[in-house]
Every structure is written in C-alpha cells, then in structure tokens.
Coordinates of C-alpha atoms in Angstrom, one line a residue:
M1 CA 56.4 83.0 36.8
P2 CA 58.7 80.0 36.5
P3 CA 60.3 79.2 33.1
A4 CA 58.8 76.6 30.8
R5 CA 60.3 73.2 31.7
K6 CA 62.8 71.6 29.5
R7 CA 63.4 68.3 31.3
A8 CA 61.6 65.9 33.5
R9 CA 60.3 67.7 36.6
S10 CA 61.5 66.5 40.0
H11 CA 59.3 66.6 43.1
D12 CA 60.4 66.7 46.7
P13 CA 59.2 63.4 48.3
A14 CA 58.8 65.0 51.8
K15 CA 56.6 67.8 50.3
T16 CA 54.6 65.3 48.4
R17 CA 53.9 63.3 51.6
A18 CA 53.0 66.4 53.5
A19 CA 50.7 67.5 50.7
V20 CA 48.8 64.2 50.7
L21 CA 48.3 64.2 54.4
G22 CA 47.4 67.9 54.5
Q23 CA 44.8 67.6 51.8
L24 CA 43.3 64.5 53.4
A25 CA 43.1 66.5 56.7
H26 CA 41.1 69.2 54.9
V27 CA 38.7 66.7 53.4
R28 CA 38.2 64.9 56.8
E29 CA 37.4 68.2 58.6
A30 CA 34.9 69.2 55.9
V31 CA 33.2 65.8 55.8
R32 CA 32.9 65.8 59.6
G33 CA 30.8 68.9 59.4
L34 CA 28.3 67.6 56.7
T35 CA 24.7 67.0 57.6
P36 CA 22.9 63.8 56.7
G37 CA 21.1 65.8 54.0
Q38 CA 24.3 67.0 52.5
L39 CA 25.8 63.5 52.5
V40 CA 23.1 62.3 50.1
L41 CA 23.4 65.2 47.7
P42 CA 24.3 64.2 44.1
T43 CA 27.7 64.9 42.6
R44 CA 29.0 65.4 39.1
L45 CA 30.3 61.8 39.2
G46 CA 27.3 60.0 37.8
P47 CA 25.3 58.1 40.4
W48 CA 27.7 59.0 43.3
T49 CA 26.5 60.9 46.3
V50 CA 28.6 63.1 48.5
R51 CA 29.0 60.2 50.9
D52 CA 30.2 57.9 48.0
L53 CA 32.7 60.5 47.0
G54 CA 34.0 60.8 50.5
A55 CA 34.4 57.1 50.7
H56 CA 36.3 57.1 47.4
V57 CA 38.8 59.6 48.7
G58 CA 39.6 57.0 51.4
T59 CA 39.7 54.2 48.8
A60 CA 42.2 56.2 46.6
L61 CA 44.5 56.3 49.6
T62 CA 44.0 52.7 50.8
A63 CA 45.3 51.8 47.3
V64 CA 48.7 52.5 48.8
R65 CA 48.3 49.8 51.4
R66 CA 46.8 47.3 48.9
A67 CA 49.8 47.9 46.6
L68 CA 52.3 47.5 49.4
E69 CA 50.7 44.2 50.5
L70 CA 51.7 42.7 47.1
P71 CA 55.3 41.7 46.3
A72 CA 57.4 44.3 44.6
P73 CA 56.8 43.8 40.8
A74 CA 59.7 42.4 38.8
G75 CA 60.0 42.9 35.1
Q76 CA 56.8 44.9 34.9
H77 CA 56.4 47.9 32.6
L78 CA 57.3 51.1 34.5
I79 CA 54.8 54.0 34.3
T80 CA 55.7 57.5 35.0
P81 CA 53.5 60.0 36.9
V82 CA 52.9 62.0 33.8
G83 CA 51.8 58.8 32.0
W84 CA 49.3 58.0 34.8
P85 CA 46.5 60.4 33.7
F86 CA 46.2 58.5 30.4
S87 CA 45.7 55.1 32.1
A88 CA 42.3 53.6 32.8
G89 CA 43.3 53.4 36.5
S90 CA 43.6 57.2 37.0
R91 CA 40.0 57.4 38.3
V92 CA 39.9 61.2 37.8
D93 CA 38.1 61.3 34.5
G94 CA 34.7 62.2 35.9
H95 CA 33.0 59.1 34.5
A96 CA 32.5 57.1 37.6
G97 CA 31.3 53.5 37.6
E98 CA 29.4 51.9 40.5
P99 CA 29.6 53.8 43.7
P100 CA 32.0 52.5 46.4
V101 CA 30.6 50.9 49.5
A102 CA 30.3 53.8 51.9
P103 CA 31.1 53.1 55.5
P104 CA 28.4 54.1 58.0
D105 CA 30.7 56.5 59.8
L106 CA 32.6 58.3 57.2
D107 CA 34.6 60.5 59.6
A108 CA 35.9 57.4 61.5
Y109 CA 36.8 55.7 58.2
L110 CA 38.8 58.6 57.0
A111 CA 40.5 58.9 60.4
D112 CA 41.5 55.3 60.1
V113 CA 42.8 55.9 56.6
D114 CA 44.9 58.7 57.8
R115 CA 46.5 56.7 60.6
S116 CA 47.2 53.7 58.4
L117 CA 48.7 55.9 55.7
R118 CA 51.0 57.6 58.1
A119 CA 52.2 54.3 59.4
L120 CA 52.8 53.0 55.9
L121 CA 54.8 56.0 54.9
D122 CA 57.0 55.8 57.9
A123 CA 57.6 52.1 57.3
H124 CA 58.4 52.0 53.6
P125 CA 61.1 53.7 51.5
G126 CA 60.0 56.0 48.6
G127 CA 61.8 53.8 46.1
R128 CA 59.7 50.7 46.8
L129 CA 58.1 49.6 43.5
L130 CA 54.3 49.1 43.5
D131 CA 52.0 47.4 41.1
T132 CA 49.5 50.1 40.3
G133 CA 47.5 48.1 37.8
A134 CA 48.7 50.3 35.0
G135 CA 52.3 49.5 35.5
A136 CA 55.0 49.6 38.1
M137 CA 55.7 52.8 39.9
P138 CA 57.9 53.8 42.9
L139 CA 56.0 54.7 46.1
D140 CA 57.1 58.4 45.9
D141 CA 55.8 58.7 42.3
Y142 CA 52.5 56.9 43.2
L143 CA 52.0 59.4 46.0
L144 CA 52.0 62.1 43.3
T145 CA 49.0 60.5 41.6
R146 CA 47.2 60.2 45.0
T147 CA 47.7 63.9 45.4
V148 CA 46.1 64.6 42.1
E149 CA 43.1 62.4 43.0
L150 CA 42.7 64.2 46.3
V151 CA 42.8 67.7 44.7
V152 CA 40.4 66.6 41.9
H153 CA 37.9 65.1 44.3
T154 CA 38.2 68.0 46.7
D155 CA 37.0 70.1 43.8
D156 CA 34.2 67.6 43.2
L157 CA 33.1 67.9 46.8
N158 CA 33.1 71.7 46.7
A159 CA 31.0 71.6 43.5
A160 CA 28.5 69.2 45.1
V161 CA 27.7 70.9 48.3
P162 CA 26.5 74.5 48.1
G163 CA 28.6 76.8 50.3
L164 CA 31.3 74.1 51.0
Q165 CA 34.8 75.5 50.7
V166 CA 37.2 72.7 51.4
P167 CA 40.6 74.4 51.2
Y168 CA 43.4 73.3 49.0
E169 CA 46.9 72.5 50.4
R170 CA 49.1 74.8 48.4
Q171 CA 51.7 72.1 47.7
A172 CA 48.9 69.6 46.7
L173 CA 47.4 72.1 44.3
A174 CA 50.9 72.8 42.8
I175 CA 51.6 69.1 42.3
A176 CA 48.2 68.5 40.6
T177 CA 48.7 71.5 38.3
R178 CA 52.2 70.6 37.3
L179 CA 51.6 66.9 36.8
L180 CA 48.6 67.5 34.5
A181 CA 50.5 70.3 32.6
D182 CA 53.5 68.0 32.1
A183 CA 51.1 65.3 30.9
L184 CA 49.8 67.7 28.2
A185 CA 53.3 68.3 27.0
V186 CA 53.7 64.5 26.7
K187 CA 50.5 64.1 24.9
A188 CA 51.2 66.9 22.4
P189 CA 55.0 67.3 22.2
G190 CA 56.3 70.4 20.5
G191 CA 57.2 74.0 21.2
S192 CA 54.8 76.1 19.3
T193 CA 52.3 76.8 22.1
E194 CA 53.0 77.9 25.6
V195 CA 50.5 76.9 28.3
R196 CA 50.7 79.0 31.5
V197 CA 49.0 78.1 34.8
P198 CA 50.4 80.7 37.2
P199 CA 51.8 80.5 39.7
Y200 CA 52.6 76.8 39.3
A201 CA 53.4 75.7 35.8
V202 CA 54.5 76.7 32.3
V203 CA 54.9 74.1 29.5
Q204 CA 55.4 74.2 25.8
C205 CA 53.5 71.8 23.6
V206 CA 52.0 71.2 20.1
E207 CA 54.0 70.6 17.0
G208 CA 55.0 73.7 14.9
P209 CA 57.6 76.5 14.9
R210 CA 59.4 76.5 18.3
H211 CA 59.4 79.7 20.3
T212 CA 62.8 80.6 21.6
R213 CA 62.7 84.2 22.8
G214 CA 60.4 87.1 23.3
T215 CA 56.6 86.8 23.6
P216 CA 55.4 83.4 22.3
P217 CA 53.0 83.6 19.3
N218 CA 50.6 81.1 20.8
V219 CA 49.7 81.4 24.4
V220 CA 47.1 79.7 26.6
E221 CA 46.7 80.9 30.2
T222 CA 44.3 79.9 33.0
D223 CA 44.2 79.4 36.8
P224 CA 45.1 76.1 38.5
L225 CA 41.6 74.9 39.3
T226 CA 40.3 75.7 35.8
W227 CA 43.3 73.9 34.3
I228 CA 42.6 70.8 36.5
R229 CA 38.9 70.8 35.5
L230 CA 39.9 71.1 31.8
A231 CA 42.4 68.3 32.1
T232 CA 40.0 65.9 33.8
G233 CA 36.9 66.7 31.9
R234 CA 35.0 68.7 34.6
V235 CA 34.7 71.7 32.2
T236 CA 34.9 71.9 28.4
W237 CA 37.3 74.1 26.5
A238 CA 34.4 75.9 24.9
D239 CA 32.7 76.7 28.2
A240 CA 36.0 77.8 29.8
L241 CA 36.5 80.2 26.9
A242 CA 32.9 81.5 27.0
E243 CA 33.2 82.1 30.7
A244 CA 36.6 83.8 30.3
K245 CA 38.2 81.2 32.6
V246 CA 40.9 80.7 30.0
S247 CA 42.6 83.0 27.5
A248 CA 44.0 81.7 24.2
S249 CA 45.9 83.8 21.6
G250 CA 47.4 82.6 18.4
E251 CA 46.4 80.2 15.6
R252 CA 47.9 77.2 17.5
A253 CA 46.4 78.1 20.9
D254 CA 43.2 76.1 20.5
I255 CA 44.1 73.0 22.6
G256 CA 40.5 71.9 23.0
G257 CA 41.0 68.9 20.9
L258 CA 43.7 67.6 23.4
L259 CA 41.4 67.8 26.4
P260 CA 40.5 66.2 28.6
L261 CA 43.8 64.3 29.1
T262 CA 42.2 61.4 30.9
P263 CA 40.8 58.5 28.9

C-alpha cells in the first residue's frame, strides 16, 4: 500500500489521456449492445434513463471542445482538480437536473465524441487554460475531472442495467479514487484519521492528534468503488457500514458527516 500523501499529488498527463479514452471505449462498447428496452430503464439520477445517461457521458467529454472554443481565460480564479468536486459544475453528485437531449443513435454519437476528443488532444497542449465555469484550469487537469465523471457514470450505468458489467480502466479508477480521496483531505485537513482505499490511495485527514508512526488510532478502509459512491452520494456512510463495505476504527473514524464531498 502506498504511503499517505504529504504534498500535492502529480498525475502523468499521458496516462490520464489514455484513461479517458480507454474508459470511453468501454462505455461505447457496452452502450452498443444495449436493447431498446434497456435504454429506457430508469437510473439513480432522478428522471434520467439509461439513454440519457449515455448521452451525458458524451456531453461531459464534449465539454472539452466547448471550453477550447473559448479564448484562454485571463485573470480568472484558478481551480485545482481537488477543488472541482466541491463546485456546482462537478455533475457527479447524483442529483441530476433535466435530462440531456439524447441523440437517436447513441453509438454513433459516442463514436463521434471519441474521434473529436482524440483530435483535440492531439492539437492542444496540456497547459492550455480552460474556462470550466467554476474557474480556470489547465487542459491536463480538466481531463482528470473528465476521468472522474466517466468512472462515476460507468458505475451509474452498471447499477441501472441488470447484469451489465462495463469494465473500469485501471488507471481511470485509480485517478477517480485518488482525486476524491485528496479532496477529502482538503475538506477536512488534519492528521488524526487515516483513510485507506487500497490499492490506490491513503490520505490523512480530520483535525486532532497527528499520527506519526505505528498503527494509526483512527482508520477508515474501503474499496475504490465504495469510496467513489460514498464521495459522490451514491451510498450513505450508514449503509456502507451496515453492509460491511467500509470499516472504521477509532473515535475519530466516523467521517460520515464529511460525505458526500460533492455539493
């Protein structure tokens, strides 16, 4: 298990780009095989159907194109990837608004999204500043947030369609896990509680006596998907505990009041 992080985490831009494209490919392949009856199934995103959710996956990625079509922002507040989950524009909180306009041929639409995104990533440097609506962010950092959206909504798709098992790109799952764990450490800075999400992340958080060596007195541990569901409000802390999806030991290990991270 990696050590708890002590400074801002860095991400390899090439791996991030590969993760975005790989996870989109998994979603495309799964959507291509859905029947008309499956496409109209409800999801856990309010009024959205599976077709609506698939269309939103495309919209989350065409946001890159829309941002690149605007001039690079000047003098705008910079937002970090770990600050993004707290913004109203994160779109992963599970409280969807009106469904997106779903194209008649979802597979063709996602194929076009894939081609367009690849061309954009080839044409623009990772340091190009984008106006994300919540603040300015370099393209490489913005792609981290797109990866989180893809992973979260892949999980939403799997939950909506019985028997569907859209796979998770390992690097995409790692990015989503780490970014949301780091966001928790930003929301509740401190060193009294260690949150472990093997094999991808360990962070220390919550004010109180700092652990420096040996076994921490307050430990939370869970798996990546459960952590992502907790962080984005797909599952409650109480339910995760009751279902033994998370373990928590120590008087400062109850982090339910900090979840979900999203607004």
